[in-house]
Coordinates of C-alpha atoms in Angstrom, one line a residue:
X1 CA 91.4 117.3 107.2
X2 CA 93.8 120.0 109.0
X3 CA 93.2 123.4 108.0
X4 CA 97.1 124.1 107.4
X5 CA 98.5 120.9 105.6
X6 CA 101.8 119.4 105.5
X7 CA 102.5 120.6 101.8
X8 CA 101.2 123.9 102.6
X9 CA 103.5 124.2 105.9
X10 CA 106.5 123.1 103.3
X11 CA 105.6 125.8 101.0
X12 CA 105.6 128.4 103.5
X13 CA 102.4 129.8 102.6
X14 CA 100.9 130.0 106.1
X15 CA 103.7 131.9 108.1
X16 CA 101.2 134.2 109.5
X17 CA 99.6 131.6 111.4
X18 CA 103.0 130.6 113.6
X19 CA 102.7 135.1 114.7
X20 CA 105.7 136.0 112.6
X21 CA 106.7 139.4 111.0
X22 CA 107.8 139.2 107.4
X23 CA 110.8 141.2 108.7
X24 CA 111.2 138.2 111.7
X25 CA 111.2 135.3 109.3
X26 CA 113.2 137.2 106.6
X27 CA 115.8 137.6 109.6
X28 CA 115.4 133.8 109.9
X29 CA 115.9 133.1 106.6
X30 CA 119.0 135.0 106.5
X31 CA 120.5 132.8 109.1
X32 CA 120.7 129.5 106.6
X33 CA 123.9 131.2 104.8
X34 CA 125.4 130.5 108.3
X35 CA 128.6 127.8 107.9
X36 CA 128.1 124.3 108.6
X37 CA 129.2 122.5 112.1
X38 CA 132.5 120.5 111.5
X39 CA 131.7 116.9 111.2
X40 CA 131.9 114.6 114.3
X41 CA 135.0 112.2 114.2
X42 CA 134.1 108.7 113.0
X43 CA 136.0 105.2 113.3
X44 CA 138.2 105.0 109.7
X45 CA 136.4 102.7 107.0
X46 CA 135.3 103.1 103.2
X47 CA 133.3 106.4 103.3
X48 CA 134.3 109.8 104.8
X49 CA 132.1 113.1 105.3
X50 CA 133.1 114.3 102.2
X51 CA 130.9 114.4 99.7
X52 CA 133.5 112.8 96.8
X53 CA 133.6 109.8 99.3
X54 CA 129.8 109.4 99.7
X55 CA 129.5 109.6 96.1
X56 CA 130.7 106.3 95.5
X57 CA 128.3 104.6 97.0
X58 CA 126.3 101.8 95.1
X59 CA 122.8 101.2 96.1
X60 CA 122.5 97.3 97.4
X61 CA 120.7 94.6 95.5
X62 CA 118.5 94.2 98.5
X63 CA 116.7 97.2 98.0
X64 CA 116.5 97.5 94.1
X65 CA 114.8 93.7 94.6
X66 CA 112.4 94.3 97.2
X67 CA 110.0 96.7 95.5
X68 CA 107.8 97.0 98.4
X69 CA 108.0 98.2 102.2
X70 CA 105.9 98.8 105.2
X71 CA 106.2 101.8 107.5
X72 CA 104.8 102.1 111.1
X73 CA 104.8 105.9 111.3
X74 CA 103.5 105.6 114.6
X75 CA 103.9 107.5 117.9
X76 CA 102.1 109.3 120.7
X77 CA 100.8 112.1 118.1
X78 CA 98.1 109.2 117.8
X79 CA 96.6 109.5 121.1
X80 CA 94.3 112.2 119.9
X81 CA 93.5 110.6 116.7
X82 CA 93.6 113.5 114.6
X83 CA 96.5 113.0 112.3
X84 CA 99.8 114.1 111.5
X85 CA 101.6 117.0 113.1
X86 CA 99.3 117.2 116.2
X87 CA 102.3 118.1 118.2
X88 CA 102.9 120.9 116.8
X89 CA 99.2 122.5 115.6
X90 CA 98.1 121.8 119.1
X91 CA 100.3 125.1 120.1
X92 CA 99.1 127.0 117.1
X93 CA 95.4 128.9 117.3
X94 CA 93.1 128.8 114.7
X95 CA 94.4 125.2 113.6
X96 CA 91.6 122.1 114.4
X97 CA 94.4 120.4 116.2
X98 CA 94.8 123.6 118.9
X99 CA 91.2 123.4 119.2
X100 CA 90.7 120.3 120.0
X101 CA 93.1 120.4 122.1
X102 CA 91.8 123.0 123.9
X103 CA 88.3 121.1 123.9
X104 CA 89.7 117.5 125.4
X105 CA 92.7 118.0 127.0
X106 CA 92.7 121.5 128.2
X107 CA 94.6 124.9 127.5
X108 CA 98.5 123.9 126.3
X109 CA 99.6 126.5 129.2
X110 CA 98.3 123.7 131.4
X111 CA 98.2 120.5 129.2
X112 CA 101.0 120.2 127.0
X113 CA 102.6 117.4 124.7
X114 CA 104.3 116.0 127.4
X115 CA 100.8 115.5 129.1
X116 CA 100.1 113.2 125.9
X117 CA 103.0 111.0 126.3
X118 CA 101.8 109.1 129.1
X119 CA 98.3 108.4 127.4
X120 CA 100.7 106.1 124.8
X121 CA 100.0 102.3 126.3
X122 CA 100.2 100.6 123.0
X123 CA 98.8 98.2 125.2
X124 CA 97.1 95.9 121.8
X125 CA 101.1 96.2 120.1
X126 CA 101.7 92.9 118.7
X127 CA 104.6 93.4 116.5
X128 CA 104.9 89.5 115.6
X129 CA 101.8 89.3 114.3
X130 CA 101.5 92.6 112.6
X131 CA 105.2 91.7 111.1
X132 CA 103.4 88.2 110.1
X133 CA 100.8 90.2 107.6
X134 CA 103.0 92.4 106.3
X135 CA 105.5 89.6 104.8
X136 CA 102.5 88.1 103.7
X137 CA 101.4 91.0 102.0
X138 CA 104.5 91.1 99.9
X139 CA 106.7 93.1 102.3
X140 CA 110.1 92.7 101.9
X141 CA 111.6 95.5 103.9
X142 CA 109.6 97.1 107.5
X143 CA 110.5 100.8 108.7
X144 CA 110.0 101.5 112.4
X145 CA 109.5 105.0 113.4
X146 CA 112.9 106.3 115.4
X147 CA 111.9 109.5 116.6
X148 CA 109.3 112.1 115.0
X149 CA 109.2 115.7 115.2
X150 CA 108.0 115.7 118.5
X151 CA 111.6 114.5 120.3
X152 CA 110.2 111.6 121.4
X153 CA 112.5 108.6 120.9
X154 CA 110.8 105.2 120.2
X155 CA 114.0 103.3 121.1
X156 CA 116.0 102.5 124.3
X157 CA 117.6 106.1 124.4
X158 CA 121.2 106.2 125.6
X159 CA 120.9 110.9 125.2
X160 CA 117.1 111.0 125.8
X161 CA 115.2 111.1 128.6
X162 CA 112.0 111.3 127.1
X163 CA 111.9 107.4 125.8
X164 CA 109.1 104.7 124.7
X165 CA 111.3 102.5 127.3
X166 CA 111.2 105.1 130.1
X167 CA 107.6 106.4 129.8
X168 CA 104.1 105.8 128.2
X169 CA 104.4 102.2 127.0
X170 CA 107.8 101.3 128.7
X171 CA 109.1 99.6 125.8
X172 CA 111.3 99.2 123.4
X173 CA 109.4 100.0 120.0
X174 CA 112.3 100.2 117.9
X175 CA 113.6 96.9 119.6
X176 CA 111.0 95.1 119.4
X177 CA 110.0 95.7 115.7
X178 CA 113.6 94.8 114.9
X179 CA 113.3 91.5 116.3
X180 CA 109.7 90.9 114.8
X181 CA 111.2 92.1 111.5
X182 CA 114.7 89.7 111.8
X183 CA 112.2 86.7 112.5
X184 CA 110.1 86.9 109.5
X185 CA 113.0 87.5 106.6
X186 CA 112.7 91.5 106.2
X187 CA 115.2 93.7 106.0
X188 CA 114.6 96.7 108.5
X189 CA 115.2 100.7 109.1
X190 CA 114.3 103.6 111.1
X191 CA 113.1 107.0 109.6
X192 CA 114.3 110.1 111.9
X193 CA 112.3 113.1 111.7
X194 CA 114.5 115.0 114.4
X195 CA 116.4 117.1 112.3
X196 CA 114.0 119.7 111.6
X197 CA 112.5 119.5 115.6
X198 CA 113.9 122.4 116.5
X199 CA 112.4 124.9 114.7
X200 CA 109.5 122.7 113.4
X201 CA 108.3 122.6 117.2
X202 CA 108.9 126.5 117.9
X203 CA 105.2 127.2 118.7
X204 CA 105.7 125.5 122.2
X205 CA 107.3 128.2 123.1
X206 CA 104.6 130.7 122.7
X207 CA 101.2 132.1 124.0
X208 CA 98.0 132.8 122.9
X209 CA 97.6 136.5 121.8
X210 CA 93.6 136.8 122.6
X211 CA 91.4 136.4 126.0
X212 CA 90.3 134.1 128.3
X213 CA 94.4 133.3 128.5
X214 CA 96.3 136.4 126.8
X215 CA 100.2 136.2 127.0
X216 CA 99.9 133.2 129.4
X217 CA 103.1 130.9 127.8
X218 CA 102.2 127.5 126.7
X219 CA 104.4 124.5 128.7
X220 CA 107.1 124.4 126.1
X221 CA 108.5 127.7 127.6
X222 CA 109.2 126.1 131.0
X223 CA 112.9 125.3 131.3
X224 CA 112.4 122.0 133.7
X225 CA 111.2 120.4 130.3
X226 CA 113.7 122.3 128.1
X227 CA 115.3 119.0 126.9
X228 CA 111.8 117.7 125.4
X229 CA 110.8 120.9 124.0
X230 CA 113.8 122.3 122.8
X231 CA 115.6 125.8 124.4
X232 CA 114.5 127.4 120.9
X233 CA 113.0 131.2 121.7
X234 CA 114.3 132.8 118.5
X235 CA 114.6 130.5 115.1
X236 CA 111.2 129.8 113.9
X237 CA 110.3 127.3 111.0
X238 CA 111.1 128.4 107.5
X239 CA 110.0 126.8 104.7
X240 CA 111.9 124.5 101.8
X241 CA 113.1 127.5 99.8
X242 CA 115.6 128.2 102.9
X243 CA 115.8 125.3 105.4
X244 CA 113.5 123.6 108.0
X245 CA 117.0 122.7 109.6
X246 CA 118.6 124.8 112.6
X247 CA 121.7 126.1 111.9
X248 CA 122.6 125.7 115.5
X249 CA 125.9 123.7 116.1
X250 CA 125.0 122.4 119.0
X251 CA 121.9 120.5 117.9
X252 CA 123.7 119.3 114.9
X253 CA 125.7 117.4 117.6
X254 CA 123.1 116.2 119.5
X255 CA 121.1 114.8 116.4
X256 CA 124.3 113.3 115.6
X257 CA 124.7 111.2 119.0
X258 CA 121.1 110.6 119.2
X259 CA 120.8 108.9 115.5
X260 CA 124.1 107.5 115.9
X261 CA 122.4 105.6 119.2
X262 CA 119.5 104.3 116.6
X263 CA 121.9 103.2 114.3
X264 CA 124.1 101.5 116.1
X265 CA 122.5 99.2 118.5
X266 CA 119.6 98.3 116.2
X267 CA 121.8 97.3 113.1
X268 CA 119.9 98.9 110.4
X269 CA 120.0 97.9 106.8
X270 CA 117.8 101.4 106.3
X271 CA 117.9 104.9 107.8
X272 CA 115.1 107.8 106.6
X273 CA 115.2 111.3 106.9
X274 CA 112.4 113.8 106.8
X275 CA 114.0 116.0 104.4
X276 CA 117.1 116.5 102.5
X277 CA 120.5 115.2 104.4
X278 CA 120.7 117.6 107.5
X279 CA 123.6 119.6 108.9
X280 CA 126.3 119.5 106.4
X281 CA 129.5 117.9 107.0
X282 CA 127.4 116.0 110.2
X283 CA 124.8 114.9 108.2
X284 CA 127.4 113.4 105.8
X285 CA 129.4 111.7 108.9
X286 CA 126.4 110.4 109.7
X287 CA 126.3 108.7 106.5
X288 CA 129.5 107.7 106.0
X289 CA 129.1 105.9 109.4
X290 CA 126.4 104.0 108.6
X291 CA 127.5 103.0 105.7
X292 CA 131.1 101.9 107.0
X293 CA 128.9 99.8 109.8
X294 CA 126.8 98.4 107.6
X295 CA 130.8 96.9 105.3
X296 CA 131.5 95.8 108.8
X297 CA 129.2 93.4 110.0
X298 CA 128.5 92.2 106.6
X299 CA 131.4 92.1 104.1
X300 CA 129.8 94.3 101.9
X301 CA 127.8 97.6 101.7
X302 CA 124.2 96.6 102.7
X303 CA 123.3 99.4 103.8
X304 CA 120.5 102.4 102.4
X305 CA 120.0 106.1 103.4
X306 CA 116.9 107.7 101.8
X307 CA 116.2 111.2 101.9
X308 CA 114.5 114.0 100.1
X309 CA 115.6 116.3 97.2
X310 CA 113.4 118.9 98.5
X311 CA 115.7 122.1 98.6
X312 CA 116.2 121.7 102.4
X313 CA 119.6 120.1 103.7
X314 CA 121.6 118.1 100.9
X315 CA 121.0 115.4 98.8
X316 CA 123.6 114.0 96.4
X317 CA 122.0 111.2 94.1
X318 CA 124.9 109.3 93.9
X319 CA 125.3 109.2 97.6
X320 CA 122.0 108.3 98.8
X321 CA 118.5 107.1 97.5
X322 CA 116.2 110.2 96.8
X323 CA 112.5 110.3 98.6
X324 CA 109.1 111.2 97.0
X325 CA 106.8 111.7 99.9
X326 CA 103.8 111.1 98.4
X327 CA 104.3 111.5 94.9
X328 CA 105.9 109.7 91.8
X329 CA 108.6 110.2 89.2
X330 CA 107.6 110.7 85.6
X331 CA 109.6 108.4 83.9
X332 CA 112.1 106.0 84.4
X333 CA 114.8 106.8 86.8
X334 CA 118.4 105.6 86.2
X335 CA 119.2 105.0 89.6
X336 CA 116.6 103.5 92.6
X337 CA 114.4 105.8 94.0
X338 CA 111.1 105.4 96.8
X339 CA 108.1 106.6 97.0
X340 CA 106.6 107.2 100.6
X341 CA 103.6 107.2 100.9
X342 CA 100.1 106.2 103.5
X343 CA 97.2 104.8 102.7
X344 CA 95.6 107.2 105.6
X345 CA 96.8 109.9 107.4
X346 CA 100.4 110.0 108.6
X347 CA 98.9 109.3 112.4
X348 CA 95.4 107.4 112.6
X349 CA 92.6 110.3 111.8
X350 CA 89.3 109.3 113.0
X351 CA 88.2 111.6 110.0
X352 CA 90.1 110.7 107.3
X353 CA 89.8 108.7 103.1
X354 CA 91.5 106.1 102.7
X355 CA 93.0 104.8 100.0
X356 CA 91.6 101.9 98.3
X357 CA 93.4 98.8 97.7
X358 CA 93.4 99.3 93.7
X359 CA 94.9 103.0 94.1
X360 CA 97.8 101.0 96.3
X361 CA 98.7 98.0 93.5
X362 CA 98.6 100.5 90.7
X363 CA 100.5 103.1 92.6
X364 CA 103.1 100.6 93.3
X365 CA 103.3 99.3 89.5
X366 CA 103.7 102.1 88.6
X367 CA 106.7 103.2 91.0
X368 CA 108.2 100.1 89.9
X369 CA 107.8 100.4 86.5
X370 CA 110.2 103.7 86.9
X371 CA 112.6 101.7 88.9
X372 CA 111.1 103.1 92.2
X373 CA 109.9 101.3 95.7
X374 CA 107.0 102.2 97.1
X375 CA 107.9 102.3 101.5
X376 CA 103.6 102.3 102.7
X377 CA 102.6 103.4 105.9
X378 CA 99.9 101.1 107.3
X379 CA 98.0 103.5 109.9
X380 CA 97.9 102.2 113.1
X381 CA 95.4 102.8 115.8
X382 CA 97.0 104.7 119.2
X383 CA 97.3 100.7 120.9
X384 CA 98.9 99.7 118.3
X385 CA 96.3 97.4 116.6
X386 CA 95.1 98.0 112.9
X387 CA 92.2 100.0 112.3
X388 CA 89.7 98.0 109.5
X389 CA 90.9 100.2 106.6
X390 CA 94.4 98.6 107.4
X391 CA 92.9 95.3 108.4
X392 CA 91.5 95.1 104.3
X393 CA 94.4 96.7 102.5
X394 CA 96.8 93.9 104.0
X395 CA 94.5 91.1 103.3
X396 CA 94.0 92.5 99.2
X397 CA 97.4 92.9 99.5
X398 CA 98.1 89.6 100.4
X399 CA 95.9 88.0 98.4
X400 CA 97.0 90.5 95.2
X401 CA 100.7 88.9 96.0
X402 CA 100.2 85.8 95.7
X403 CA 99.6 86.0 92.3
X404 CA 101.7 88.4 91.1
X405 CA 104.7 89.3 92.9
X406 CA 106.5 87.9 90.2
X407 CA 106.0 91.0 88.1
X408 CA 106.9 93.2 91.0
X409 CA 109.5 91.8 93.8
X410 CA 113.2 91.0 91.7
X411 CA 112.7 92.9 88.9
X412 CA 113.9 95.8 86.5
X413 CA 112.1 98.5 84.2
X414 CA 112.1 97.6 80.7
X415 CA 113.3 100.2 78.2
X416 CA 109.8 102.3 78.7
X417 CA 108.2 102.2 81.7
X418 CA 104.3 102.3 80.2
X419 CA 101.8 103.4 77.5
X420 CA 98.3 104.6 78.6
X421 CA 95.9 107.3 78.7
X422 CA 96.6 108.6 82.3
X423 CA 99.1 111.1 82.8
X424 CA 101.0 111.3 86.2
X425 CA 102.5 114.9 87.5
X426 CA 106.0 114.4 88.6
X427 CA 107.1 115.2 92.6
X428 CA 106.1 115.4 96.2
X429 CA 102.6 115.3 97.1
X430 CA 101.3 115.2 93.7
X431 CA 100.4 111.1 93.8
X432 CA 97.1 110.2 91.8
X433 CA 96.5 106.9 92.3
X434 CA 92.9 106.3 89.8
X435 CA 94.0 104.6 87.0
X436 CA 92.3 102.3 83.9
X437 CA 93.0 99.3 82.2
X438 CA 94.1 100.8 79.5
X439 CA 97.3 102.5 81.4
X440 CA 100.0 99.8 81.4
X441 CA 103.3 99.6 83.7
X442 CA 106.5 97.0 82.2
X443 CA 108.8 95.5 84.4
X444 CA 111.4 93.0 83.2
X445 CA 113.5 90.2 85.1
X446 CA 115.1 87.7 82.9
X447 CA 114.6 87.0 79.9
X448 CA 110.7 87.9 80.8
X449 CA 108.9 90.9 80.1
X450 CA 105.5 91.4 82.6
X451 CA 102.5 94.0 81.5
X452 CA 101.0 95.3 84.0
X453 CA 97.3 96.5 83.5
X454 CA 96.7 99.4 86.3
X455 CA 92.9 98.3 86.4
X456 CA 90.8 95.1 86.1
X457 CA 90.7 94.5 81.8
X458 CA 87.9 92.9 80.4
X459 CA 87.3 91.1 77.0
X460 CA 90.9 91.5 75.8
X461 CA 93.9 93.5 76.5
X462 CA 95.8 95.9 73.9
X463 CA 99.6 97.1 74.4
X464 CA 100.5 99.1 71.4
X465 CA 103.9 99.4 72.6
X466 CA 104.3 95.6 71.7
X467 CA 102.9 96.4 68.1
X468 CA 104.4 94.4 65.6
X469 CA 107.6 96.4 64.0
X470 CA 107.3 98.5 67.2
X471 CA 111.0 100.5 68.3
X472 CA 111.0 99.0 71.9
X473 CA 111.3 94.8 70.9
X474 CA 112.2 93.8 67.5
X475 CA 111.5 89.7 68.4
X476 CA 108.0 88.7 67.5
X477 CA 105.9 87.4 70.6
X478 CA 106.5 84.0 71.3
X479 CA 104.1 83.3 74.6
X480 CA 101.6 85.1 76.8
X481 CA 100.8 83.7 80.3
X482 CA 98.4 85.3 82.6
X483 CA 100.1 84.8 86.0
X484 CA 97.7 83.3 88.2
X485 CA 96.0 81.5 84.8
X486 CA 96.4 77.9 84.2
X487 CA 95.0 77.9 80.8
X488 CA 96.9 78.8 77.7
X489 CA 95.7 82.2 76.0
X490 CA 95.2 83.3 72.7
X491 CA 97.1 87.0 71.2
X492 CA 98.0 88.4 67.6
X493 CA 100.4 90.6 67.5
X494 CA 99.3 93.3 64.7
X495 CA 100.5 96.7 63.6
X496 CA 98.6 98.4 65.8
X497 CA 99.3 96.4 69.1
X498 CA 99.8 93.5 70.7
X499 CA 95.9 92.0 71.4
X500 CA 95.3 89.2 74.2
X501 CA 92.1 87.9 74.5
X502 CA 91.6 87.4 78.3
X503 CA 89.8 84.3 80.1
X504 CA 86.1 84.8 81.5
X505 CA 87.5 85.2 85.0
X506 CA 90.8 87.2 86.0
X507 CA 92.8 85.2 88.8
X508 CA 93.3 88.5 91.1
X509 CA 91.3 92.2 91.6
X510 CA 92.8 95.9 91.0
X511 CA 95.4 94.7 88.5
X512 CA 96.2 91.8 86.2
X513 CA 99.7 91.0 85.4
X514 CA 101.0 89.4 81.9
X515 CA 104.3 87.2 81.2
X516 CA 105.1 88.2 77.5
X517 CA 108.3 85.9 76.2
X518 CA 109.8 86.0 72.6
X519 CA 111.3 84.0 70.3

């Protein structure tokens, strides 16, 4: 595990460690009050860059029925194989990343990112067959990494040099997921990460403030690679109670053109940011351009931006699909939401838990039950193959599916989304994934109700929220089938719940899933 983390990077609670003043990153701060970039033009359709436009978009059918998606959040930051944000903490001292660094590859003054690049082969990437396991383990939607923090674009660049297709495997990620995605039924985006970039990657630009090496500039200060590195020498990060966005124009524009590129040529039904909507009225052109796109090759509005609610950029609900990175809502939410999550760290971690293939099905019950998706990054080993801890989830997964997808891919949350003993904080990176049998999630398609127990049951099976006289369903039970079971079970539905006596031997593992019908 990294000494900083992610959430505490977000929270701003480790400042000190990028050298800044308090009087330096106040000065920052003060900058995010500066006026948005006017908003590229855009060819005339449905939506505009205003936010009244965006606002009446409607969330596809698509996406509210898929439930479930797979994410390669994959890059060169897995070369090292020491997890996520390695481009960055690799210019920060007193971070494990920098020292390793330091240890392997050399001092960053004379090894830099762009040194890393060119150890990406991904010479075991087999995108078919990886996109072959993934439908089969109940995907119905793949993400493909566009570009990460580190400025690295994974697609055939027409504004970037510094390209998958040009340099360190000399191909076209992005294009070649797309195709593998296309061929086996699944809807598929891109997540960008660039937005924040250029102050996220500031330590680049800086030097070690201690001997052997004392004031000697890391690589990210020479000009010749300015255009991978960024020309920033004065706008540090901040954290979410300002912005981790630039409020320079001129990289609004280029994000603008760069994304624009992804979107595009690879026809996305998806597009991800890493953070609220950046850059204003840009941003929001963004949007509206995909979205006009998306009316124009289809007939209809197919198309989905997700993005956080995390108090940097924007986020209007009824414009886009709101993020949880790594967390969960509380109850149910009125309009779709996702849940992103890994079941390892973001980029493959030699040293790293895993989680297990029960936290993932009752996680994603769970997100369903509140009318969420759950988008799962399935860590990836630097070539491109899947380590074991992958290898297992996809075949539990797969195997979990077969049985009970019904209760999960198509459907709707009841009127409550669950009963149970577990309680479940509400927001980014707050997911607990250990439930028991006891915690139940609903979902509802039809004229079905499905129970979902988060844990394997045993003996019988109580849901007091199907009581008889209960407030939620005044229509006594009619019929309880144990998907997966061929045999007919037995239930009473008493005062105190609903009781289902369950067979000697559950048809799946982590979760079992109930078809309740009335009369």
């Amino acid at each position: 595990m990294s000494k900083f983390s992610k959430r505490d990077l977000l929270s701003g609670t480790v400042a000190a460690a990028f050298g800044l003043s308090a009087a330096r990153a106040q000065a920052a701060a003060a900058t995010t009050n500066m006026a948005p970039a006017a908003g590229p033009q855009i060819p005339p359709g449905r939506f505009n860059s205003s936010v009244q436009s965006l606002k009446g978009y409607e969330t596809p059918e698509w996406f509210r029925d898929a439930k479930f998606g797979i994410w390669s959040h994959w890059g060169p930051q897995a070369v090292p194989r020491q997890g996520d944000w390695y481009a960055r903490f690799m210019y920060v001292p007193g971070h494990p990343h920098y020292d390793y660094h330091v240890k392997t590859y050399g001092h960053p003054s004379e090894f830099g990112y762009k040194d890393i690049i060119p150890l990406w082969k991904a010479e075991k990437f087999d995108p078919d067959a990886l996109m072959k396991k993934y439908a089969a383990a109940g995907a119905k939607y793949f993400v493909s990494m566009g570009v990460h923090h580190d400025n690295f674009d994974l697609w055939r660049s027409t504004h970037h040099r510094w390209n998958a297709t040009a340099m360190g495997p000399k191909r076209d990620i992005v294009g070649d997921w797309q195709k593998a995605a296309r061929a086996n039924g699944l809807r598929f985006g891109v997540s960008e990460h660039l937005g924040a970039s250029y102050s996220w990657w500031y330590p680049n630009h800086l030097y070690d403030q201690f001997w052997p090496k004392l004031g000697l500039a890391y690589d990210g200060a020479n000009p010749e690679f300015s255009d991978l590195y960024h020309d920033n020498r004065d706008e540090p990060f901040r954290n979410t109670s300002q912005s981790w966005y630039t409020t320079k124009p001129d990289y609004h524009q280029l994000w603008f053109r760069r994304i624009r590129d992804l979107v595009d040529n690879y026809q996305v039904d998806l597009l991800y940011s890493d953070g609220g909507l950046p850059f204003g009225e840009v941003g929001r052109s963004l949007v509206a351009h995909l979205y006009n796109r998306s009316i124009a090759r289809s007939g209809k509005l197919e198309a989905v931006y997700t993005c956080k609610d995390s108090g940097t950029g924007e986020f209007h609900k009824e414009a886009s699909v709101q993020d949880v990175e790594r967390g969960v809502l509380k109850d149910i939410n009125p309009l779709p939401w996702q849940t992103d999550t890994s079941n390892g760290d973001w980029f493959f971690a030699d040293r790293y838990d895993y989680k297990t293939s029960a936290q993932i099905v009752t996680m994603l019950a769970d997100i369903v039950s509140k009318n969420g998706n759950m988008l799962l990054n399935v860590v990836q080993y630097p070539d491109g193959s899947l380590p074991p801890q992958s290898e297992e989830l996809l075949a539990d997964l797969t195997a979990w599916m077969k049985v009970n997808a019904p209760a999960i891919h198509g459907t709707r949350p009841w009127k409550i989304f669950g009963e149970g003993p577990t309680e479940t904080a509400e927001g980014m990176f707050q997911e607990k994934g250990d439930y028991t049998p006891q915690d139940i999630r609903f979902t509802t398609k039809g004229e079905a109700l499905y129970a979902i127990t988060l844990g394997e049951p045993s003996g019988q099976v109580a849901i007091t929220s199907l009581a008889s006289g209960n407030p939620n369903e005044r229509r006594a039970v009619r019929r309880v089938r144990l998907l997966g079971h061929r045999g007919n079970l037995t239930f009473r539905q008493a005062g105190q719940a609903l009781v289902i006596d369950l067979p000697s031997q559950l048809p799946s593992r982590h979760a079992s899933a109930f078809e309740i019908s009335f009369a």
